[in-house]
Short mmCIF file of C-alpha atoms in Angstrom, two decimals:
data_model
loop_
_atom_site.label_atom_id
_atom_site.label_comp_id
_atom_site.label_asym_id
_atom_site.label_seq_id
_atom_site.Cartn_x
_atom_site.Cartn_y
_atom_site.Cartn_z
CA MET K 763 58.25 103.22 162.18
CA ASN K 764 54.63 104.09 161.54
CA GLN K 765 52.55 101.15 160.51
CA VAL K 766 50.07 101.51 157.67
CA PRO K 767 46.68 100.38 158.90
CA VAL K 768 45.42 97.29 157.17
CA SER K 769 41.96 97.69 155.72
CA ALA K 770 39.47 95.06 156.70
CA ALA K 771 38.73 92.60 153.93
CA PRO K 772 35.34 93.21 152.33
CA ALA K 773 32.61 90.94 153.59
CA PRO K 774 32.02 87.96 151.29
CA VAL K 775 28.90 88.04 149.16
CA SER K 776 26.19 85.64 150.27
CA ALA K 777 25.11 83.52 147.30
CA PRO K 778 21.54 83.02 148.66
CA ALA K 779 21.20 86.79 149.09
CA ALA K 780 22.54 87.66 145.65
CA LEU K 781 20.28 85.06 144.03
CA ALA K 782 17.19 86.20 145.92
CA LEU K 783 17.64 89.89 145.13
CA GLY K 784 18.85 89.21 141.61
CA ASP K 785 15.97 86.89 140.79
CA ASP K 786 13.46 89.46 142.08
CA ALA K 787 14.83 92.06 139.70
CA LEU K 788 15.19 89.66 136.76
CA VAL K 789 11.68 88.25 136.93
CA LEU K 790 9.94 91.59 137.42
CA SER K 791 12.02 93.05 134.59
CA HIS K 792 10.69 90.34 132.28
CA ARG K 793 7.12 90.88 133.43
CA LEU K 794 7.34 94.62 132.75
CA GLY K 795 8.95 93.93 129.38
CA GLU K 796 5.78 92.06 128.40
CA TRP K 797 4.05 95.44 128.20
CA ALA K 798 6.08 96.37 125.10
CA GLY K 799 3.55 97.15 122.39
CA HIS K 800 0.62 96.79 124.82
CA ALA K 801 0.85 99.74 127.24
CA PRO K 802 -2.21 102.04 127.33
CA VAL K 803 -0.25 105.07 126.07
CA LEU K 804 3.13 105.49 124.40
CA GLU K 805 4.59 107.43 127.33
CA GLU K 806 3.82 104.54 129.68
CA GLU K 807 5.35 102.04 127.30
CA VAL K 808 8.61 104.00 127.53
CA ALA K 809 8.32 104.39 131.31
CA LEU K 810 7.71 100.69 131.94
CA ALA K 811 10.53 99.76 129.58
CA ASN K 812 12.91 102.05 131.46
CA ILE K 813 11.93 100.52 134.80
CA ALA K 814 12.42 97.06 133.30
CA LEU K 815 15.90 98.02 132.09
CA ASP K 816 16.82 99.41 135.51
CA LEU K 817 15.79 96.13 137.12
CA LEU K 818 17.63 94.11 134.49
CA GLY K 819 20.80 96.07 135.25
CA GLN K 820 20.41 95.29 138.94
CA ALA K 821 19.84 91.62 138.15
CA ARG K 822 22.97 91.39 136.00
CA VAL K 823 25.16 92.82 138.76
CA LEU K 824 23.68 90.61 141.45
CA LEU K 825 23.71 87.37 139.46
CA SER K 826 27.27 87.98 138.26
CA LEU K 827 28.33 87.95 141.91
CA VAL K 828 27.30 84.29 142.02
CA GLY K 829 28.20 82.94 138.59
CA ASP K 830 27.57 83.39 134.88
CA GLU K 831 24.56 85.66 134.57
CA ASP K 832 23.30 84.11 131.32
CA GLU K 833 23.48 80.56 132.65
CA LEU K 834 21.74 81.58 135.85
CA ALA K 835 18.97 83.36 133.95
CA TYR K 836 18.40 80.92 131.12
CA LEU K 837 19.51 77.46 132.25
CA ARG K 838 18.19 77.09 135.79
CA GLU K 839 15.05 75.08 136.41
CA GLU K 840 12.01 76.63 138.06
CA ARG K 841 12.78 75.27 141.54
CA ALA K 842 16.23 76.90 141.48
CA PHE K 843 14.84 80.44 141.29
CA ARG K 844 14.57 82.32 144.58
CA ASN K 845 12.40 85.29 143.63
CA LEU K 846 9.38 86.49 145.56
CA GLN K 847 6.09 85.11 144.36
CA LEU K 848 4.84 88.71 144.09
CA VAL K 849 7.10 89.63 141.16
CA GLU K 850 6.15 86.58 139.09
CA GLN K 851 2.44 87.37 139.08
CA PRO K 852 0.99 88.07 135.60
CA ASN K 853 0.59 91.67 134.54
CA GLY K 854 -3.20 91.60 134.40
CA ASP K 855 -4.55 95.01 133.45
CA PHE K 856 -2.58 98.24 133.89
CA ALA K 857 -3.94 98.83 137.40
CA HIS K 858 -2.87 95.32 138.46
CA THR K 859 0.65 96.00 137.18
CA ILE K 860 0.76 99.30 139.05
CA ALA K 861 -0.35 97.63 142.30
CA ARG K 862 2.41 95.05 141.95
CA GLN K 863 4.94 97.78 141.25
CA LEU K 864 3.77 99.89 144.18
CA TYR K 865 4.16 97.01 146.62
CA PHE K 866 7.55 95.91 145.30
CA SER K 867 9.21 99.27 144.66
CA THR K 868 8.24 100.49 148.15
CA TYR K 869 9.84 97.35 149.60
CA GLN K 870 12.91 97.68 147.38
CA MET K 871 13.34 101.35 148.29
CA LEU K 872 13.40 100.50 152.00
CA LEU K 873 15.69 97.51 151.45
CA TYR K 874 18.27 99.33 149.34
CA GLY K 875 18.10 102.34 151.64
CA GLN K 876 19.22 100.19 154.57
CA LEU K 877 21.84 98.34 152.52
CA ALA K 878 23.28 101.58 151.12
CA ALA K 879 23.67 102.99 154.62
CA GLY K 880 25.76 100.01 155.74
CA ASP K 881 29.18 98.71 154.76
CA GLY K 882 28.20 95.25 153.57
CA PRO K 883 28.95 93.72 150.16
CA PHE K 884 25.71 95.06 148.64
CA ALA K 885 26.26 98.67 149.72
CA PRO K 886 27.79 99.91 146.40
CA LEU K 887 25.00 98.39 144.32
CA ALA K 888 22.33 99.64 146.71
CA ALA K 889 23.71 103.20 146.68
CA LYS K 890 23.24 103.33 142.91
CA ALA K 891 20.03 101.33 142.72
CA VAL K 892 18.23 103.36 145.36
CA LYS K 893 18.25 106.34 142.99
CA GLU K 894 16.59 104.27 140.28
CA VAL K 895 14.07 102.75 142.65
CA ALA K 896 13.06 106.20 143.91
CA TYR K 897 11.72 106.86 140.42
CA HIS K 898 10.02 103.44 140.27
CA GLN K 899 8.25 104.14 143.56
CA ASP K 900 7.23 107.67 142.57
CA HIS K 901 5.86 106.40 139.26
CA ALA K 902 3.81 103.69 140.97
CA GLU K 903 2.49 106.08 143.63
CA HIS K 904 1.49 108.64 140.99
CA TRP K 905 -0.53 106.09 139.02
CA THR K 906 -2.06 104.53 142.12
CA VAL K 907 -3.46 107.90 143.16
CA ARG K 908 -4.46 108.82 139.61
CA LEU K 909 -6.36 105.58 139.05
CA GLY K 910 -7.73 105.23 142.56
CA ASP K 911 -9.05 108.79 142.67
CA GLY K 912 -10.15 108.78 139.04
CA THR K 913 -13.26 107.32 137.46
CA ASP K 914 -15.46 104.68 139.04
CA GLU K 915 -13.97 102.06 136.74
CA SER K 916 -10.33 103.03 137.34
CA HIS K 917 -11.01 103.09 141.10
CA GLU K 918 -12.54 99.62 140.98
CA ARG K 919 -9.68 98.20 138.90
CA MET K 920 -7.02 99.72 141.16
CA GLN K 921 -8.71 98.36 144.27
CA ARG K 922 -9.04 94.95 142.66
CA GLY K 923 -5.33 94.88 141.84
CA CYS K 924 -4.33 95.89 145.35
CA ASP K 925 -6.62 93.27 146.88
CA ALA K 926 -5.44 90.45 144.61
CA LEU K 927 -1.74 90.96 145.30
CA TRP K 928 -1.90 91.67 149.03
CA ARG K 929 -1.51 88.02 150.01
CA PHE K 930 1.94 87.92 148.37
CA THR K 931 3.37 90.86 150.33
CA GLY K 932 4.23 89.09 153.57
CA GLU K 933 7.00 87.10 151.93
CA MET K 934 8.98 90.30 151.32
CA PHE K 935 9.83 90.51 155.00
CA GLN K 936 11.02 86.99 155.57
CA PRO K 937 14.75 87.28 156.47
CA VAL K 938 17.15 86.36 153.69
CA GLU K 939 20.51 84.84 154.59
CA GLY K 940 23.24 87.40 153.97
CA VAL K 941 20.96 90.46 153.85
CA ASP K 942 21.70 92.43 157.00
CA VAL K 943 18.70 94.71 157.51
CA ASP K 944 16.06 95.27 160.17
CA TRP K 945 13.20 93.27 158.64
CA GLN K 946 10.64 94.21 161.28
CA ALA K 947 11.35 97.92 160.89
CA MET K 948 11.09 97.52 157.11
CA ALA K 949 7.71 95.82 157.40
CA ALA K 950 6.38 98.57 159.63
CA ALA K 951 7.68 101.35 157.36
CA TRP K 952 6.31 99.56 154.27
CA HIS K 953 2.86 99.21 155.78
CA GLU K 954 2.82 102.86 156.82
CA SER K 955 3.91 104.04 153.37
CA ILE K 956 1.42 101.84 151.50
CA THR K 957 -1.41 102.88 153.80
CA SER K 958 -0.64 106.55 153.17
CA VAL K 959 -0.63 106.10 149.39
CA LEU K 960 -3.86 104.08 149.34
CA GLU K 961 -5.62 106.63 151.53
CA ARG K 962 -4.59 109.44 149.18
CA ALA K 963 -5.92 107.33 146.32
CA THR K 964 -9.28 106.90 148.14
CA LEU K 965 -8.59 103.17 148.23
CA THR K 966 -9.04 100.75 151.11
CA VAL K 967 -6.08 98.90 152.60
CA PRO K 968 -6.81 95.26 151.70
CA GLU K 969 -8.25 93.02 154.36
CA GLY K 970 -6.20 90.11 155.61
CA PRO K 971 -3.66 89.19 158.28
CA GLN K 972 -2.22 92.20 160.02
CA ARG K 973 1.29 93.59 159.73
CA GLY K 974 3.96 91.06 160.69
CA ALA K 975 1.63 88.08 160.38
CA TRP K 976 0.76 87.91 156.69
CA ALA K 977 0.59 84.51 155.10
CA ALA K 978 3.94 84.29 153.37
CA GLY K 979 4.69 82.64 150.06
CA ALA K 980 7.53 80.25 149.43
CA GLY K 981 9.27 81.71 146.39
CA ARG K 982 12.45 82.12 148.43
CA GLN K 983 12.42 78.34 148.91
CA GLY K 984 11.96 77.68 145.19
CA LEU K 985 8.21 77.07 145.29
CA HIS K 986 6.43 79.18 142.71
CA THR K 987 2.94 79.86 141.44
CA GLU K 988 1.61 78.31 138.24
CA PRO K 989 2.11 81.40 136.01
CA PHE K 990 5.85 81.41 136.73
CA GLY K 991 6.47 78.16 134.85
CA ARG K 992 4.88 79.55 131.69
CA MET K 993 6.78 82.81 132.00
CA LEU K 994 10.08 81.00 132.53
CA ALA K 995 9.55 78.79 129.48
CA GLU K 996 9.02 81.89 127.35
CA MET K 997 12.00 83.73 128.84
CA GLN K 998 14.38 80.79 128.35
CA HIS K 999 13.08 79.52 125.00
CA LEU K 1000 15.55 81.24 122.65
CA HIS K 1001 18.65 80.46 124.71
CA ARG K 1002 17.69 76.81 125.15
CA SER K 1003 16.74 76.44 121.49
CA HIS K 1004 20.14 77.70 120.31
CA PRO K 1005 22.68 76.66 122.94
CA GLY K 1006 26.06 78.32 122.55
CA ALA K 1007 24.85 80.75 119.89
CA THR K 1008 26.52 84.18 119.81
CA TRP K 1009 25.71 87.41 118.02
#
């Protein structure tokens, strides 16, 4: 009698991994949502809102793998969040927001590309998300070049944004428990991609520790920068003010 092969059980989802990736997407989604009504042109208001919604969708899937997505988003204290310090940084001006998006979307594109190519628990999400992130990265690259190679003022603002956020980029390549990727290869590919974009934009790669030795933040350990506390209070205010309320 022929035996039917037994499929291997899917790998269990790592809670630290789902929280880290989910919190990244959730926090950056909120930051981008703050541009509603304030973007420099209507088209960019729509574009940033769409990117924010993509990230929110990713966050909902990832957080639901761990528990109730609403409770995780609105009832955790600051120290319980595991997002990168990069994504919690204030929007600043438009160039500052674009620099943050360029750094993060390039990282996320490489991360999801590796996850989608594997057979781990995040592969299905990554296969879908990588298509969204491709747009996020293209949008950020387009504006980086446009601002960097534009007027003297836009060039100065774009360079200032890139310089200010550079110190937060090293944390992206700290290994996360349950995320099975080649972190060193990702860091090298990220640095190469960012360098290429900044050169096309006539911008200078920020000075600081070299690839693989950046000073890393501690957002993954629940230590956050001062602006995050204010952002979190705003994000959680309605839910905490009306506990148990439904539409």
